[in-house]
Coordinates of C-alpha atoms and ligand atoms in Angstrom, one line a residue:
X1 CA 74.2 42.1 -60.0
X2 CA 74.5 41.6 -56.3
X3 CA 75.1 44.1 -53.6
X4 CA 78.4 42.4 -53.1
X5 CA 79.6 43.3 -56.5
X6 CA 78.2 46.9 -56.1
X7 CA 80.4 47.5 -53.2
X8 CA 83.5 45.6 -54.3
X9 CA 83.5 47.7 -57.5
X10 CA 80.9 50.3 -57.5
X11 CA 79.4 51.1 -60.9
X12 CA 80.8 54.6 -60.6
X13 CA 84.3 53.6 -59.9
X14 CA 85.2 54.4 -63.4
X15 CA 84.8 58.1 -62.6
X16 CA 88.2 59.4 -63.0
X17 CA 89.7 62.3 -61.0
X18 CA 89.2 63.7 -57.5
X19 CA 86.1 61.7 -56.9
X20 CA 88.1 58.5 -56.7
X21 CA 90.3 59.6 -53.8
X22 CA 87.5 60.1 -51.2
X23 CA 86.0 56.7 -52.2
X24 CA 89.3 55.0 -51.5
X25 CA 89.6 56.9 -48.3
X26 CA 86.3 55.5 -47.2
X27 CA 87.0 51.9 -48.0
X28 CA 87.0 51.1 -44.3
X29 CA 83.4 51.9 -44.1
X30 CA 82.8 50.0 -47.4
X31 CA 84.1 46.8 -45.9
X32 CA 82.0 47.3 -42.8
X33 CA 79.0 48.0 -45.0
X34 CA 79.8 45.0 -47.2
X35 CA 79.8 42.6 -44.3
X36 CA 76.6 43.9 -43.0
X37 CA 75.0 43.6 -46.4
X38 CA 76.1 40.1 -47.0
X39 CA 74.5 39.1 -43.8
X40 CA 71.3 41.0 -44.4
X41 CA 71.1 41.0 -48.2
X42 CA 67.4 40.0 -48.2
X43 CA 66.5 42.9 -46.0
X44 CA 68.4 45.5 -47.9
X45 CA 67.3 47.7 -50.8
X46 CA 69.7 47.3 -53.7
X47 CA 71.0 50.7 -54.7
X48 CA 70.6 51.2 -58.5
X49 CA 73.6 51.8 -60.7
X50 CA 75.2 55.1 -60.0
X51 CA 73.8 57.5 -62.6
X52 CA 76.2 59.5 -64.6
X53 CA 73.9 61.6 -66.5
X54 CA 71.6 64.0 -64.7
X55 CA 68.0 63.5 -65.6
X56 CA 67.7 66.8 -67.2
X57 CA 70.3 65.8 -69.8
X58 CA 68.8 62.6 -70.8
X59 CA 66.5 62.3 -73.9
X60 CA 62.9 63.1 -73.2
X61 CA 64.0 64.8 -70.0
X62 CA 62.3 68.0 -68.9
X63 CA 63.8 71.3 -70.0
X64 CA 67.0 72.4 -68.3
X65 CA 66.7 74.4 -65.1
X66 CA 67.7 77.9 -64.5
X67 CA 71.4 78.5 -64.5
X68 CA 73.6 81.1 -63.2
X69 CA 75.3 82.8 -66.2
X70 CA 77.6 85.7 -66.4
X71 CA 76.5 87.1 -63.0
X72 CA 72.8 86.9 -63.5
X73 CA 70.5 84.1 -62.7
X74 CA 69.1 83.3 -66.1
X75 CA 66.1 81.2 -66.6
X76 CA 66.3 78.6 -69.3
X77 CA 63.3 78.3 -71.6
X78 CA 60.7 76.3 -69.7
X79 CA 57.8 76.7 -72.1
X80 CA 55.9 78.4 -69.3
X81 CA 55.0 82.0 -68.6
X82 CA 57.7 84.2 -67.4
X83 CA 57.0 86.2 -64.3
X84 CA 54.7 89.0 -65.0
X85 CA 56.4 91.4 -62.6
X86 CA 60.0 91.9 -62.2
X87 CA 61.5 90.2 -59.2
X88 CA 61.1 92.1 -56.0
X89 CA 64.8 92.0 -55.5
X90 CA 66.3 94.2 -58.2
X91 CA 69.1 92.2 -59.9
X92 CA 70.7 95.0 -61.8
X93 CA 73.7 95.1 -64.0
X94 CA 76.7 97.4 -64.1
X95 CA 77.6 100.2 -63.7
X96 CA 78.4 99.5 -60.1
X97 CA 78.1 101.9 -57.3
X98 CA 81.2 102.8 -55.4
X99 CA 82.1 100.6 -52.5
X100 CA 80.1 101.1 -49.4
X101 CA 82.0 102.6 -46.4
X102 CA 83.9 100.0 -44.5
X103 CA 82.1 99.4 -41.2
X104 CA 81.7 96.6 -38.7
X105 CA 78.1 95.7 -37.9
X106 CA 76.7 98.2 -35.6
X107 CA 80.0 99.9 -34.9
X108 CA 81.8 102.9 -36.4
X109 CA 84.1 102.6 -39.5
X110 CA 87.1 100.3 -39.1
X111 CA 90.6 100.6 -40.5
X112 CA 90.9 98.6 -43.7
X113 CA 92.6 95.3 -43.0
X114 CA 94.8 95.5 -46.0
X115 CA 95.7 98.0 -48.7
X116 CA 94.5 98.8 -52.2
X117 CA 96.6 96.3 -54.0
X118 CA 95.0 93.4 -52.1
X119 CA 91.5 94.9 -52.3
X120 CA 91.9 95.2 -56.1
X121 CA 92.0 91.5 -56.3
X122 CA 88.4 91.3 -55.3
X123 CA 86.4 93.5 -57.8
X124 CA 82.6 93.7 -57.4
X125 CA 80.7 91.1 -59.4
X126 CA 78.8 92.0 -62.6
X127 CA 75.6 92.1 -60.6
X128 CA 74.3 94.1 -57.7
X129 CA 72.2 92.6 -55.0
X130 CA 69.7 94.4 -53.1
X131 CA 68.6 93.7 -49.5
X132 CA 68.0 96.0 -46.6
X133 CA 71.5 95.5 -45.3
X134 CA 73.1 95.9 -48.6
X135 CA 71.9 99.5 -49.2
X136 CA 74.6 101.9 -50.1
X137 CA 74.0 104.3 -47.1
X138 CA 73.9 101.4 -44.7
X139 CA 76.3 100.9 -41.9
X140 CA 74.7 97.8 -40.5
X141 CA 73.6 94.7 -42.2
X142 CA 69.9 93.7 -42.3
X143 CA 68.4 93.8 -38.8
X144 CA 66.4 90.9 -37.5
X145 CA 63.3 93.1 -37.7
X146 CA 64.1 93.9 -41.3
X147 CA 64.7 90.2 -42.0
X148 CA 61.3 89.3 -40.6
X149 CA 59.5 91.9 -42.7
X150 CA 61.2 90.7 -45.7
X151 CA 60.2 87.1 -45.2
X152 CA 56.7 88.2 -44.3
X153 CA 56.3 90.2 -47.4
X154 CA 57.2 87.2 -49.5
X155 CA 54.8 85.0 -47.5
X156 CA 52.0 87.5 -47.8
X157 CA 52.5 88.2 -51.5
X158 CA 49.7 87.1 -53.8
X159 CA 50.3 83.5 -54.9
X160 CA 52.2 83.1 -58.1
X161 CA 51.0 80.1 -60.0
X162 CA 51.2 77.0 -57.9
X163 CA 53.7 78.4 -55.5
X164 CA 52.8 78.4 -51.8
X165 CA 54.8 80.3 -49.2
X166 CA 54.7 80.2 -45.4
X167 CA 56.4 82.2 -42.8
X168 CA 57.9 79.8 -40.3
X169 CA 58.4 80.8 -36.6
X170 CA 60.9 78.2 -35.8
X171 CA 61.9 79.4 -32.3
X172 CA 63.3 82.2 -30.3
X173 CA 66.9 83.2 -29.4
X174 CA 68.2 83.4 -25.9
X175 CA 67.3 87.1 -25.9
X176 CA 63.8 86.4 -27.2
X177 CA 64.5 87.4 -30.8
X178 CA 62.4 85.4 -33.2
X179 CA 64.2 82.9 -35.5
X180 CA 62.2 82.9 -38.7
X181 CA 62.2 81.0 -41.9
X182 CA 60.3 80.8 -45.2
X183 CA 58.9 77.7 -46.8
X184 CA 58.4 77.7 -50.5
X185 CA 56.7 74.8 -52.2
X186 CA 54.3 73.7 -54.9
X187 CA 53.0 70.9 -52.8
X188 CA 49.2 70.7 -52.1
X189 CA 49.8 72.2 -48.7
X190 CA 52.5 73.8 -46.6
X191 CA 52.4 71.2 -43.7
X192 CA 55.3 68.7 -43.6
X193 CA 52.9 65.8 -44.5
X194 CA 52.0 67.6 -47.8
X195 CA 55.7 68.1 -48.6
X196 CA 56.3 64.5 -47.9
X197 CA 53.7 63.4 -50.3
X198 CA 54.7 66.0 -53.0
X199 CA 57.3 63.7 -54.5
X200 CA 59.8 66.5 -54.4
X201 CA 62.7 66.5 -52.1
X202 CA 63.1 69.3 -49.5
X203 CA 66.1 71.5 -49.0
X204 CA 66.9 73.4 -45.9
X205 CA 69.2 76.5 -46.2
X206 CA 70.7 77.9 -43.0
X207 CA 72.5 81.2 -42.6
X208 CA 74.4 83.0 -39.9
X209 CA 74.8 80.5 -37.2
X210 CA 77.8 82.7 -36.4
X211 CA 76.7 86.3 -35.9
X212 CA 79.8 87.9 -37.4
X213 CA 79.3 86.1 -40.8
X214 CA 76.7 88.2 -42.5
X215 CA 77.0 87.2 -46.2
X216 CA 75.1 84.0 -45.9
X217 CA 72.1 85.8 -44.3
X218 CA 71.9 88.5 -46.9
X219 CA 72.4 85.9 -49.7
X220 CA 69.5 83.9 -48.3
X221 CA 67.3 86.8 -48.5
X222 CA 68.1 87.2 -52.1
X223 CA 67.6 83.4 -52.7
X224 CA 64.2 83.6 -50.8
X225 CA 63.0 86.4 -53.1
X226 CA 64.3 84.8 -56.3
X227 CA 62.5 81.5 -55.3
X228 CA 59.3 83.3 -54.4
X229 CA 58.9 85.5 -57.3
X230 CA 62.1 85.7 -59.3
X231 CA 64.3 83.8 -61.6
X232 CA 64.8 80.7 -59.3
X233 CA 61.0 80.1 -59.1
X234 CA 60.9 77.3 -61.7
X235 CA 63.1 75.1 -59.4
X236 CA 60.0 74.7 -57.2
X237 CA 58.6 72.4 -59.8
X238 CA 61.1 69.9 -58.5
X239 CA 62.1 70.8 -54.9
X240 CA 60.6 72.3 -51.7
X241 CA 62.8 74.8 -49.9
X242 CA 63.0 76.0 -46.3
X243 CA 65.2 79.1 -45.9
X244 CA 66.4 80.0 -42.3
X245 CA 68.5 83.1 -43.1
X246 CA 69.7 83.8 -39.6
X247 CA 69.9 81.1 -37.0
X248 CA 71.7 83.3 -34.4
X249 CA 70.0 86.7 -34.3
X250 CA 71.5 87.7 -31.0
X251 CA 75.1 87.2 -32.3
X252 CA 74.1 89.0 -35.5
X253 CA 72.8 91.9 -33.5
X254 CA 76.2 92.5 -31.7
X255 CA 78.4 91.1 -34.4
X256 CA 79.7 88.1 -32.4
X257 CA 80.4 84.5 -33.5
X258 CA 78.6 83.1 -30.4
X259 CA 75.1 83.2 -29.0
X260 CA 74.1 85.5 -26.2
X261 CA 75.4 83.0 -23.6
X262 CA 78.7 82.7 -25.3
X263 CA 78.1 79.3 -27.0
X264 CA 79.4 78.4 -30.4
X265 CA 76.1 77.0 -31.6
X266 CA 77.7 75.3 -34.6
X267 CA 79.3 72.9 -32.1
X268 CA 76.0 72.3 -30.3
X269 CA 74.1 70.2 -32.8
X270 CA 74.6 66.9 -30.9
X271 CA 74.3 68.3 -27.4
X272 CA 71.4 70.8 -28.2
X273 CA 72.0 73.0 -25.2
X274 CA 71.1 76.3 -27.0
X275 CA 67.5 77.1 -28.1
X276 CA 69.0 78.1 -31.4
X277 CA 70.4 74.7 -32.1
X278 CA 67.2 73.1 -30.8
X279 CA 65.1 75.2 -33.2
X280 CA 67.2 74.0 -36.2
X281 CA 67.0 70.4 -35.1
X282 CA 63.2 70.7 -35.0
X283 CA 63.2 72.1 -38.5
X284 CA 65.2 69.1 -39.7
X285 CA 62.8 66.7 -38.0
X286 CA 59.7 68.4 -39.4
X287 CA 60.8 68.8 -43.0
X288 CA 63.2 65.8 -43.5
X289 CA 65.4 67.5 -46.0
X290 CA 67.6 65.7 -48.4
X291 CA 70.0 68.6 -48.5
X292 CA 71.1 71.0 -45.8
X293 CA 73.3 74.0 -46.7
X294 CA 75.0 75.9 -43.9
X295 CA 76.3 79.3 -45.0
X296 CA 79.3 80.8 -43.2
X297 CA 82.2 83.1 -43.6
X298 CA 85.8 82.6 -42.7
X299 CA 88.7 84.7 -41.3
X300 CA 90.5 86.6 -44.0
X301 CA 93.6 88.2 -42.2
X302 CA 94.0 87.7 -38.5
X303 CA 96.0 84.6 -37.7
X304 CA 96.9 83.9 -41.3
X305 CA 98.8 87.2 -41.4
X306 CA 100.3 86.4 -38.1
X307 CA 101.4 82.8 -39.0
X308 CA 102.1 83.1 -42.7
X309 CA 102.5 86.8 -43.4
X310 CA 99.7 86.3 -46.0
X311 CA 96.1 87.1 -46.6
X312 CA 93.5 84.6 -47.6
X313 CA 92.5 84.4 -51.2
X314 CA 89.7 82.1 -51.9
X315 CA 86.2 83.5 -52.4
X316 CA 84.5 80.3 -51.1
X317 CA 85.7 77.3 -49.0
X318 CA 83.6 74.2 -49.3
X319 CA 83.1 71.0 -47.4
X320 CA 80.6 68.2 -47.1
X321 CA 80.0 65.9 -44.1
X322 CA 83.3 64.3 -42.9
X323 CA 82.6 62.2 -39.8
X324 CA 82.7 58.6 -38.8
X325 CA 79.9 56.3 -40.0
X326 CA 78.6 58.7 -42.6
X327 CA 77.2 56.5 -45.4
X328 CA 79.7 56.2 -48.3
X329 CA 77.0 56.7 -50.9
X330 CA 76.1 60.0 -49.4
X331 CA 79.8 60.9 -49.5
X332 CA 79.8 60.1 -53.2
X333 CA 76.7 62.1 -53.8
X334 CA 78.2 65.1 -51.9
X335 CA 81.4 64.9 -53.9
X336 CA 80.2 64.0 -57.4
X337 CA 76.7 65.6 -57.6
X338 CA 77.2 68.7 -55.4
X339 CA 80.8 69.6 -54.7
X340 CA 82.2 69.3 -58.3
X341 CA 79.5 71.4 -59.9
X342 CA 79.6 73.9 -57.2
X343 CA 83.2 74.5 -57.6
X344 CA 82.7 74.7 -61.4
X345 CA 79.8 77.2 -61.0
X346 CA 82.0 79.4 -58.8
X347 CA 84.9 79.2 -61.3
X348 CA 82.6 80.1 -64.1
X349 CA 81.8 83.4 -62.2
X350 CA 85.6 84.1 -61.8
X351 CA 85.4 83.0 -58.1
X352 CA 88.2 81.0 -56.6
X353 CA 87.3 78.1 -54.2
X354 CA 89.0 75.3 -52.4
X355 CA 88.2 72.8 -49.6
X356 CA 87.2 74.5 -46.3
X357 CA 90.1 74.8 -43.9
X358 CA 91.0 76.7 -40.8
X359 CA 93.9 77.0 -38.3
X360 CA 94.2 77.1 -34.6
X361 CA 94.5 80.2 -32.5
X362 CA 97.9 79.2 -31.3
X363 CA 100.4 81.3 -33.3
X364 CA 103.1 78.6 -33.0
X365 CA 100.9 76.0 -34.6
X366 CA 101.0 76.4 -38.4
X367 CA 99.1 73.3 -39.3
X368 CA 96.0 73.9 -41.5
X369 CA 93.0 71.7 -40.8
X370 CA 90.0 70.9 -42.9
X371 CA 86.6 71.3 -41.1
X372 CA 86.5 68.8 -38.3
X373 CA 85.6 65.3 -38.1
X374 CA 83.6 65.4 -34.8
X375 CA 79.9 64.9 -34.8
X376 CA 79.1 68.2 -33.3
X377 CA 78.8 70.7 -36.2
X378 CA 75.6 71.2 -38.3
X379 CA 77.6 69.9 -41.2
X380 CA 78.4 66.6 -39.6
X381 CA 75.3 66.1 -37.4
X382 CA 72.9 66.8 -40.2
X383 CA 74.9 64.4 -42.4
X384 CA 74.2 61.7 -39.9
X385 CA 70.6 62.3 -40.3
X386 CA 71.2 60.9 -43.8
X387 CA 71.3 64.2 -45.7
X388 CA 73.8 65.7 -48.0
X389 CA 75.1 68.5 -45.8
X390 CA 77.2 71.3 -47.2
X391 CA 79.3 74.0 -45.7
X392 CA 79.8 77.1 -47.8
X393 CA 82.2 79.7 -46.3
X394 CA 82.9 83.0 -48.0
X395 CA 85.8 85.3 -47.5
X396 CA 84.3 87.7 -44.8
X397 CA 85.2 87.5 -41.2
X398 CA 87.0 90.6 -39.9
X399 CA 86.7 92.7 -43.1
X400 CA 83.4 94.5 -42.2
X401 CA 81.5 95.4 -45.3
X402 CA 84.4 95.1 -47.7
X403 CA 83.6 93.1 -50.8
X404 CA 80.1 92.4 -49.6
X405 CA 78.6 92.2 -53.0
X406 CA 81.2 89.8 -54.0
X407 CA 80.7 87.7 -50.9
X408 CA 76.9 87.6 -51.4
X409 CA 77.5 86.6 -55.1
X410 CA 79.7 83.8 -54.0
X411 CA 77.0 82.5 -51.7
X412 CA 74.3 82.9 -54.2
X413 CA 76.3 81.2 -57.0
X414 CA 77.2 78.2 -54.7
X415 CA 73.7 77.8 -53.1
X416 CA 72.0 78.1 -56.6
X417 CA 74.3 75.3 -57.8
X418 CA 73.2 73.1 -54.8
X419 CA 69.5 73.8 -55.5
X420 CA 69.9 72.9 -59.1
X421 CA 71.7 69.7 -58.4
X422 CA 68.9 68.7 -56.0
X423 CA 66.3 69.5 -58.7
X424 CA 68.2 67.6 -61.4
X425 CA 69.0 64.6 -59.1
X426 CA 65.8 64.4 -57.2
X427 CA 65.0 60.8 -58.2
X428 CA 68.6 59.7 -57.6
X429 CA 68.8 61.4 -54.3
X430 CA 65.6 59.7 -53.1
X431 CA 67.0 56.3 -54.1
X432 CA 70.2 56.9 -52.3
X433 CA 68.3 58.1 -49.1
X434 CA 66.1 55.1 -49.2
X435 CA 69.1 52.8 -49.5
X436 CA 71.2 54.4 -46.7
X437 CA 68.2 54.5 -44.3
X438 CA 67.7 50.8 -44.7
X439 CA 71.4 50.1 -44.8
X440 CA 72.1 51.9 -41.5
X441 CA 69.2 50.1 -39.9
X442 CA 70.4 46.8 -41.2
X443 CA 73.8 47.2 -39.6
X444 CA 72.4 46.9 -36.0
X445 CA 73.9 44.1 -34.0
X446 CA 76.6 43.5 -36.7
X447 CA 80.2 44.1 -37.3
X448 CA 81.9 47.2 -36.0
X449 CA 81.1 50.8 -35.4
X450 CA 83.7 53.6 -35.4
X451 CA 83.6 55.5 -32.1
X452 CA 86.2 58.0 -33.1
X453 CA 88.0 58.9 -36.3
X454 CA 90.6 61.5 -37.1
X455 CA 91.8 63.6 -40.1
X456 CA 94.9 62.4 -41.9
X457 CA 98.0 64.6 -41.8
X458 CA 99.5 65.4 -45.2
X459 CA 100.9 68.4 -47.0
X460 CA 99.7 70.6 -49.9
X461 CA 100.1 74.0 -51.5
X462 CA 97.6 76.7 -50.8
X463 CA 97.3 79.9 -52.6
X464 CA 97.5 83.1 -50.5
X465 CA 98.1 86.8 -51.3
X466 CA 101.0 88.9 -50.5
X467 CA 99.9 91.6 -48.0
X468 CA 101.8 94.4 -49.7
X469 CA 101.6 93.6 -53.4
X470 CA 98.4 91.5 -53.6
X471 CA 100.2 89.0 -55.7
X472 CA 99.5 85.3 -55.4
X473 CA 101.8 83.3 -53.2
X474 CA 101.7 79.5 -52.9
X475 CA 102.6 78.2 -49.5
X476 CA 103.3 74.6 -48.7
X477 CA 101.4 73.8 -45.5
X478 CA 100.9 70.8 -43.2
X479 CA 97.4 69.8 -43.9
X480 CA 94.9 67.7 -41.9
X481 CA 92.6 66.1 -44.5
X482 CA 89.2 65.3 -43.3
X483 CA 88.5 63.6 -46.6
X484 CA 90.6 60.7 -45.4
X485 CA 89.2 59.6 -42.1
X486 CA 91.3 57.3 -39.9
X487 CA 89.2 55.3 -37.4
X488 CA 91.0 55.6 -34.0
X489 CA 88.5 53.7 -31.9
X490 CA 86.0 51.0 -32.9
X491 CA 83.8 48.6 -31.0
X492 CA 81.3 45.9 -31.9
X493 CA 78.1 47.6 -33.1
X494 CA 75.4 47.0 -30.5
X495 CA 71.8 46.2 -31.2
X496 CA 70.9 49.3 -29.2
X497 CA 71.6 51.2 -26.0
X498 CA 70.0 51.0 -22.6
X499 CA 69.5 54.1 -20.4
X500 CA 68.4 54.0 -16.8
X501 CA 65.0 55.5 -15.8
X502 CA 65.6 59.2 -14.9
X503 CA 67.8 59.8 -17.9
X504 CA 65.2 62.2 -19.1
X505 CA 67.6 65.0 -20.2
X506 CA 69.4 62.6 -22.5
X507 CA 66.2 61.0 -23.8
X508 CA 64.8 64.4 -24.7
X509 CA 67.9 65.4 -26.7
X510 CA 68.0 62.0 -28.4
X511 CA 64.4 62.5 -29.5
X512 CA 65.1 66.0 -30.7
X513 CA 67.8 64.4 -32.9
X514 CA 65.1 62.4 -34.5
X515 CA 65.8 59.1 -32.7
X516 CA 63.3 56.7 -31.6
X517 CA 63.5 56.0 -27.8
X518 CA 61.4 53.2 -26.3
X519 CA 60.3 53.0 -22.7
X520 CA 60.5 49.7 -20.9
X521 CA 57.0 48.7 -19.6
X522 CA 57.8 45.4 -18.0
X523 CA 61.2 44.5 -16.5
X524 CA 63.4 42.0 -18.3
X525 CA 67.0 40.9 -18.6
X526 CA 69.3 42.0 -21.5
X527 CA 72.6 40.7 -22.8
X528 CA 74.7 43.7 -22.6
X529 CA 78.1 45.3 -22.2
X530 CA 78.6 47.7 -19.5
X531 CA 81.4 50.3 -19.3
X532 CA 84.2 50.1 -16.7
X533 CA 86.1 53.4 -16.2
X534 CA 89.9 52.9 -16.5
X535 CA 91.1 56.6 -16.5
X536 CA 89.6 60.0 -16.1
X537 CA 90.5 63.6 -16.7
X538 CA 88.5 66.8 -17.1
X539 CA 89.1 69.4 -19.6
X540 CA 87.4 71.5 -22.3
X541 CA 85.9 70.5 -25.6
X542 CA 88.2 71.2 -28.4
X543 CA 87.9 71.7 -32.1
X544 CA 90.5 72.3 -34.8
X545 CA 90.6 76.0 -33.8
X546 CA 91.0 75.5 -30.1
X547 CA 88.8 75.3 -27.1
X548 CA 85.1 75.5 -28.1
X549 CA 83.3 78.6 -26.9
X550 CA 80.7 78.3 -24.2
X551 CA 81.3 74.7 -23.1
X552 CA 81.5 73.7 -19.5
X553 CA 84.3 71.4 -18.6
X554 CA 83.8 67.8 -19.7
X555 CA 84.7 64.5 -18.3
X556 CA 87.1 62.5 -20.5
X557 CA 87.1 58.9 -19.6
X558 CA 88.7 55.8 -20.9
X559 CA 86.7 52.6 -20.6
X560 CA 86.7 49.0 -21.1
X561 CA 83.5 47.0 -21.8
X562 CA 82.3 44.0 -19.7
X563 CA 79.8 41.4 -20.9
X564 CA 77.0 40.9 -18.5
X565 CA 73.3 40.4 -18.0
X566 CA 71.6 43.6 -17.2
X567 CA 68.2 43.9 -15.7
X568 CA 66.1 46.6 -17.4
X569 CA 63.5 47.9 -15.0
X570 CA 60.2 49.3 -15.9
X571 CA 60.6 53.0 -16.8
X572 CA 64.1 52.7 -18.2
X573 CA 64.8 53.3 -21.9
X574 CA 65.9 51.4 -24.9
X575 CA 67.3 53.1 -28.1
X576 CA 67.3 50.5 -30.8
X577 CA 70.0 50.9 -33.5
X578 CA 67.8 49.4 -36.2
X579 CA 66.7 52.9 -37.2
X580 CA 67.9 55.3 -39.9
X581 CA 69.7 57.8 -37.5
X582 CA 71.4 55.1 -35.4
X583 CA 74.8 56.6 -35.9
X584 CA 73.7 59.7 -33.9
X585 CA 72.9 57.4 -31.0
X586 CA 76.5 56.0 -31.2
X587 CA 77.9 59.6 -31.3
X588 CA 75.8 60.7 -28.3
X589 CA 76.0 57.6 -26.1
X590 CA 79.5 55.9 -26.4
X591 CA 80.8 57.6 -23.3
X592 CA 84.5 58.1 -24.1
X593 CA 84.4 60.9 -26.6
X594 CA 84.3 64.6 -26.0
X595 CA 80.9 65.1 -27.5
X596 CA 79.1 62.3 -25.6
X597 CA 76.2 62.9 -23.3
X598 CA 78.3 61.3 -20.5
X599 CA 81.3 63.6 -21.1
X600 CA 79.0 66.6 -21.1
X601 CA 77.2 65.5 -17.9
X602 CA 73.8 64.7 -19.3
X603 CA 74.4 61.2 -18.2
X604 CA 75.8 61.3 -14.6
X605 CA 77.1 57.8 -14.1
X606 CA 78.4 55.1 -16.4
X607 CA 76.1 52.6 -14.6
X608 CA 73.2 54.4 -16.2
X609 CA 74.2 53.3 -19.6
X610 CA 74.8 49.9 -21.4
X611 CA 75.4 48.5 -24.9
X612 CA 72.7 45.9 -25.6
X613 CA 74.3 43.1 -27.6
X614 CA 71.3 41.0 -28.5
X615 CA 67.9 42.0 -29.4
X616 CA 66.2 42.3 -26.0
X617 CA 62.9 40.5 -25.1
X618 CA 61.4 43.5 -23.4
X619 CA 57.9 44.9 -23.4
X620 CA 57.8 48.5 -24.4
X621 CA 55.1 51.1 -24.0
X622 CA 54.2 53.8 -26.3
X623 CA 55.7 57.2 -25.5
X624 CA 55.2 60.5 -27.2
Ligands
LIG701 ZN1 81.0 80.3 -39.2

């Protein structure tokens, strides 16, 4: 079977149901990929047939993995010793304590945002999680100092079997608070090279990029403990895990979405202006995860009450990478291997889920949009690093400590599902990653690249709650689907980009994105396309909610391209597109998008940038 037939009719195309829709929606990338593959078939790695049965269910497969069951994480028989001590985190059964007093982080009690009828729709789970911030007498969630102590105690604990743990100091916040993580592995060592050679894929779990969304952070403390010395420990036979429970400690300290300087760090993963986003980028470069999970919470009342006279119902809202040029096989892996089992795992716990969505802050605008299509969020930027990148949002913003056990339970259930998938699909995921890395590289100089894509407007019914009775209420909404991307601007895919000497700020960011940037040692000429500005305006960066917090005004240009020979002087830079993360270079360097380094003034002048249209005969020098 040739790659041609794989792509014309993928072996998994017989999978019925919702999986088929995203694949149809992504056909425009399939045709681009097909053309590239036909031209470069010899250089590509054939992707094996899409597996339908997880390794763990095949004959002679290893024993099943731990599974979440009736509110407890229950280990399946593994033929190995059970932990000799109880997990440090007490996972206790009912009876449940009375609900904790309703408070906002570090503030006094707040008025309940809805009455008892609505609250009764969200009973506590049949399990009670214990972290510093979940204590019954607590008014504040886990402080950053407590979080550090928790991770350190897990890192310092006596080794259990082959498990190694390491406290990671991955950076400092703008106010100097440590951003810490925990690595858990059964590799021979805890350095990235040992993880690479362990034969086990690595997962990175990130919490609380938005400081007013605490459930992800508390849940990741639970997950850390259960992996280190609890019921999730057996998963470490198959995966390595890096947990970063709190990416934005300054925001968490004061209960704000943004970082100390007012930036929405989850729109900063391409620009990398904040030390917080830079710390996460370095973690991704160091540990090369195959899966990144980004734990958030979403607004429950606020503008939904205002626009629809309704209250949000879903325990969890889920979305994977939805941005232009994301490899279609990663979309399929996200959908079939991760999203579907995660939704089923939540349902089995009595937790309702749907696609992630939000709505703008404009009260007249009743459109509902799925998470955005721009390459700026962690979800989308990490996807373009050829990972499966999942957003998990629980029902929590604006309700203080209400339902916190249920929110943490939703996060733990969803994240456990993703960990299990990675363990079960480790081999398949490595095959997909190897394929897409080579396939993205092989597309350089060929066919088209999408510069901008948009969601597709449609309509659908969403379930909300009546604010007085708590009853379900279906509302038909205008719905922008990010599952169906419409390319709105495409260009010929260059062989690479040229940047003038002195573009050091841009070069530094590109390298932090994991891109190879070469420095020209001896001058030479290149066949290139330069940009000619045809229109200009200034404005703010926008997302589907409204103006992005913390941005400076940007330059929005329209351009045409002009073929010409360009002289590349010594000391200028070349970013080849025959590299696995090439699509991040496209996102950063095509100047006429709101996220580009030109729009955000890291590149001052269009003359400092060119699209290189034939492989240049230049001599490069080694750089760091
Ligand atoms: Zn968030």
